[in-house]
């Protein structure tokens, strides 16, 4: 059951990211001109890379390490929270990497 929930979450994240990127690429083409498919591919690759790197809130955890240590609070735990099933690795493998692959296929 957890696998199905994780795949459903990954599909939702992928679709939401693809729709947002498609709209952003459309605005980019409307403002600057150019080929929509190439710009869509580039934007998908950038967003996929950003989701792969920042998908599990690692950067926010790193930013809070100093203040948490200063106030004597234990470090955050390495588990998904807030009803999320996917961890950072899952977001990278099932959302970020497919976005990068689709973007690369659109450019070629």
PDB file of C-alpha atoms in Angstrom:
ATOM      1  CA  UNK A   1       0.000   0.000   0.000  1.00  0.00           C
ATOM      2  CA  UNK A   2       2.845   2.377   0.773  1.00  0.00           C
ATOM      3  CA  UNK A   3       4.356   1.762  -2.657  1.00  0.00           C
ATOM      4  CA  UNK A   4       1.117   2.702  -4.374  1.00  0.00           C
ATOM      5  CA  UNK A   5       0.811   5.868  -2.268  1.00  0.00           C
ATOM      6  CA  UNK A   6       4.420   6.770  -3.080  1.00  0.00           C
ATOM      7  CA  UNK A   7       3.933   6.256  -6.801  1.00  0.00           C
ATOM      8  CA  UNK A   8       0.706   8.256  -6.705  1.00  0.00           C
ATOM      9  CA  UNK A   9       2.506  11.074  -4.893  1.00  0.00           C
ATOM     10  CA  UNK A  10       5.341  10.960  -7.446  1.00  0.00           C
ATOM     11  CA  UNK A  11       2.849  11.082 -10.320  1.00  0.00           C
ATOM     12  CA  UNK A  12       1.099  14.094  -8.803  1.00  0.00           C
ATOM     13  CA  UNK A  13       4.391  15.912  -8.251  1.00  0.00           C
ATOM     14  CA  UNK A  14       5.477  15.095 -11.811  1.00  0.00           C
ATOM     15  CA  UNK A  15       2.223  16.329 -13.349  1.00  0.00           C
ATOM     16  CA  UNK A  16       2.157  19.509 -11.265  1.00  0.00           C
ATOM     17  CA  UNK A  17       5.789  20.269 -12.124  1.00  0.00           C
ATOM     18  CA  UNK A  18       5.183  19.569 -15.824  1.00  0.00           C
ATOM     19  CA  UNK A  19       2.133  21.868 -15.936  1.00  0.00           C
ATOM     20  CA  UNK A  20       3.929  24.693 -14.124  1.00  0.00           C
ATOM     21  CA  UNK A  21       6.964  24.323 -16.395  1.00  0.00           C
ATOM     22  CA  UNK A  22       4.766  24.256 -19.524  1.00  0.00           C
ATOM     23  CA  UNK A  23       3.100  27.512 -18.482  1.00  0.00           C
ATOM     24  CA  UNK A  24       6.454  29.095 -17.625  1.00  0.00           C
ATOM     25  CA  UNK A  25       7.913  28.021 -20.965  1.00  0.00           C
ATOM     26  CA  UNK A  26       4.872  29.482 -22.720  1.00  0.00           C
ATOM     27  CA  UNK A  27       5.409  32.804 -20.971  1.00  0.00           C
ATOM     28  CA  UNK A  28       9.123  32.624 -21.834  1.00  0.00           C
ATOM     29  CA  UNK A  29       8.319  32.108 -25.522  1.00  0.00           C
ATOM     30  CA  UNK A  30       5.674  34.861 -25.480  1.00  0.00           C
ATOM     31  CA  UNK A  31       8.122  37.359 -23.974  1.00  0.00           C
ATOM     32  CA  UNK A  32      11.366  36.448 -25.728  1.00  0.00           C
ATOM     33  CA  UNK A  33      10.234  34.409 -28.739  1.00  0.00           C
ATOM     34  CA  UNK A  34      11.905  31.228 -29.887  1.00  0.00           C
ATOM     35  CA  UNK A  35      11.000  27.566 -30.178  1.00  0.00           C
ATOM     36  CA  UNK A  36       8.567  26.359 -27.501  1.00  0.00           C
ATOM     37  CA  UNK A  37       9.689  22.722 -27.476  1.00  0.00           C
ATOM     38  CA  UNK A  38      13.365  23.547 -26.928  1.00  0.00           C
ATOM     39  CA  UNK A  39      12.570  26.003 -24.149  1.00  0.00           C
ATOM     40  CA  UNK A  40      10.174  23.519 -22.564  1.00  0.00           C
ATOM     41  CA  UNK A  41      12.924  20.877 -22.600  1.00  0.00           C
ATOM     42  CA  UNK A  42      15.440  23.237 -21.018  1.00  0.00           C
ATOM     43  CA  UNK A  43      12.974  24.305 -18.343  1.00  0.00           C
ATOM     44  CA  UNK A  44      12.055  20.680 -17.566  1.00  0.00           C
ATOM     45  CA  UNK A  45      15.714  19.807 -17.105  1.00  0.00           C
ATOM     46  CA  UNK A  46      16.301  22.771 -14.779  1.00  0.00           C
ATOM     47  CA  UNK A  47      13.218  22.068 -12.667  1.00  0.00           C
ATOM     48  CA  UNK A  48      14.039  18.352 -12.560  1.00  0.00           C
ATOM     49  CA  UNK A  49      17.535  19.116 -11.312  1.00  0.00           C
ATOM     50  CA  UNK A  50      16.207  21.530  -8.697  1.00  0.00           C
ATOM     51  CA  UNK A  51      13.637  19.018  -7.479  1.00  0.00           C
ATOM     52  CA  UNK A  52      16.295  16.315  -7.368  1.00  0.00           C
ATOM     53  CA  UNK A  53      18.540  18.466  -5.212  1.00  0.00           C
ATOM     54  CA  UNK A  54      15.988  20.191  -2.997  1.00  0.00           C
ATOM     55  CA  UNK A  55      13.067  17.786  -3.008  1.00  0.00           C
ATOM     56  CA  UNK A  56      13.506  16.543   0.560  1.00  0.00           C
ATOM     57  CA  UNK A  57      14.111  19.914   2.220  1.00  0.00           C
ATOM     58  CA  UNK A  58      17.769  19.108   2.861  1.00  0.00           C
ATOM     59  CA  UNK A  59      18.771  22.694   2.196  1.00  0.00           C
ATOM     60  CA  UNK A  60      16.345  24.023   4.805  1.00  0.00           C
ATOM     61  CA  UNK A  61      17.656  21.468   7.310  1.00  0.00           C
ATOM     62  CA  UNK A  62      21.219  22.560   6.632  1.00  0.00           C
ATOM     63  CA  UNK A  63      20.221  26.193   7.110  1.00  0.00           C
ATOM     64  CA  UNK A  64      18.681  25.423  10.501  1.00  0.00           C
ATOM     65  CA  UNK A  65      21.556  23.351  11.898  1.00  0.00           C
ATOM     66  CA  UNK A  66      23.283  26.356  13.461  1.00  0.00           C
ATOM     67  CA  UNK A  67      20.240  27.837  15.214  1.00  0.00           C
ATOM     68  CA  UNK A  68      19.108  24.411  16.422  1.00  0.00           C
ATOM     69  CA  UNK A  69      22.560  23.738  17.872  1.00  0.00           C
ATOM     70  CA  UNK A  70      22.640  27.180  19.468  1.00  0.00           C
ATOM     71  CA  UNK A  71      19.371  26.591  21.291  1.00  0.00           C
ATOM     72  CA  UNK A  72      20.226  22.987  22.173  1.00  0.00           C
ATOM     73  CA  UNK A  73      17.509  21.412  20.050  1.00  0.00           C
ATOM     74  CA  UNK A  74      18.095  17.962  18.585  1.00  0.00           C
ATOM     75  CA  UNK A  75      18.655  17.740  14.825  1.00  0.00           C
ATOM     76  CA  UNK A  76      15.690  16.979  12.609  1.00  0.00           C
ATOM     77  CA  UNK A  77      15.009  13.364  11.776  1.00  0.00           C
ATOM     78  CA  UNK A  78      15.636  11.919   8.319  1.00  0.00           C
ATOM     79  CA  UNK A  79      12.127  10.751   7.553  1.00  0.00           C
ATOM     80  CA  UNK A  80       9.260  11.944   5.448  1.00  0.00           C
ATOM     81  CA  UNK A  81       6.766  14.048   7.318  1.00  0.00           C
ATOM     82  CA  UNK A  82       3.471  15.763   6.909  1.00  0.00           C
ATOM     83  CA  UNK A  83       1.780  12.806   5.254  1.00  0.00           C
ATOM     84  CA  UNK A  84       4.492  12.449   2.623  1.00  0.00           C
ATOM     85  CA  UNK A  85       5.533   8.986   1.559  1.00  0.00           C
ATOM     86  CA  UNK A  86       8.461   9.828  -0.700  1.00  0.00           C
ATOM     87  CA  UNK A  87      11.830  10.675   0.748  1.00  0.00           C
ATOM     88  CA  UNK A  88      14.452  12.748  -1.035  1.00  0.00           C
ATOM     89  CA  UNK A  89      15.744   9.729  -2.940  1.00  0.00           C
ATOM     90  CA  UNK A  90      12.235   8.869  -4.096  1.00  0.00           C
ATOM     91  CA  UNK A  91      11.604  12.408  -5.261  1.00  0.00           C
ATOM     92  CA  UNK A  92      14.884  12.369  -7.165  1.00  0.00           C
ATOM     93  CA  UNK A  93      14.274   8.967  -8.780  1.00  0.00           C
ATOM     94  CA  UNK A  94      10.572   9.265  -9.561  1.00  0.00           C
ATOM     95  CA  UNK A  95      10.128  13.002 -10.188  1.00  0.00           C
ATOM     96  CA  UNK A  96      13.416  14.810 -10.823  1.00  0.00           C
ATOM     97  CA  UNK A  97      15.105  12.224 -13.009  1.00  0.00           C
ATOM     98  CA  UNK A  98      12.070  11.650 -15.284  1.00  0.00           C
ATOM     99  CA  UNK A  99      11.716  15.427 -15.736  1.00  0.00           C
ATOM    100  CA  UNK A 100      15.378  15.631 -16.761  1.00  0.00           C
ATOM    101  CA  UNK A 101      15.000  12.691 -19.181  1.00  0.00           C
ATOM    102  CA  UNK A 102      11.849  14.112 -20.777  1.00  0.00           C
ATOM    103  CA  UNK A 103      13.520  17.511 -21.098  1.00  0.00           C
ATOM    104  CA  UNK A 104      16.592  15.976 -22.727  1.00  0.00           C
ATOM    105  CA  UNK A 105      14.407  14.016 -25.164  1.00  0.00           C
ATOM    106  CA  UNK A 106      12.529  17.179 -26.115  1.00  0.00           C
ATOM    107  CA  UNK A 107      15.759  19.034 -26.878  1.00  0.00           C
ATOM    108  CA  UNK A 108      17.231  16.305 -29.082  1.00  0.00           C
TER     109      UNK A 108
END
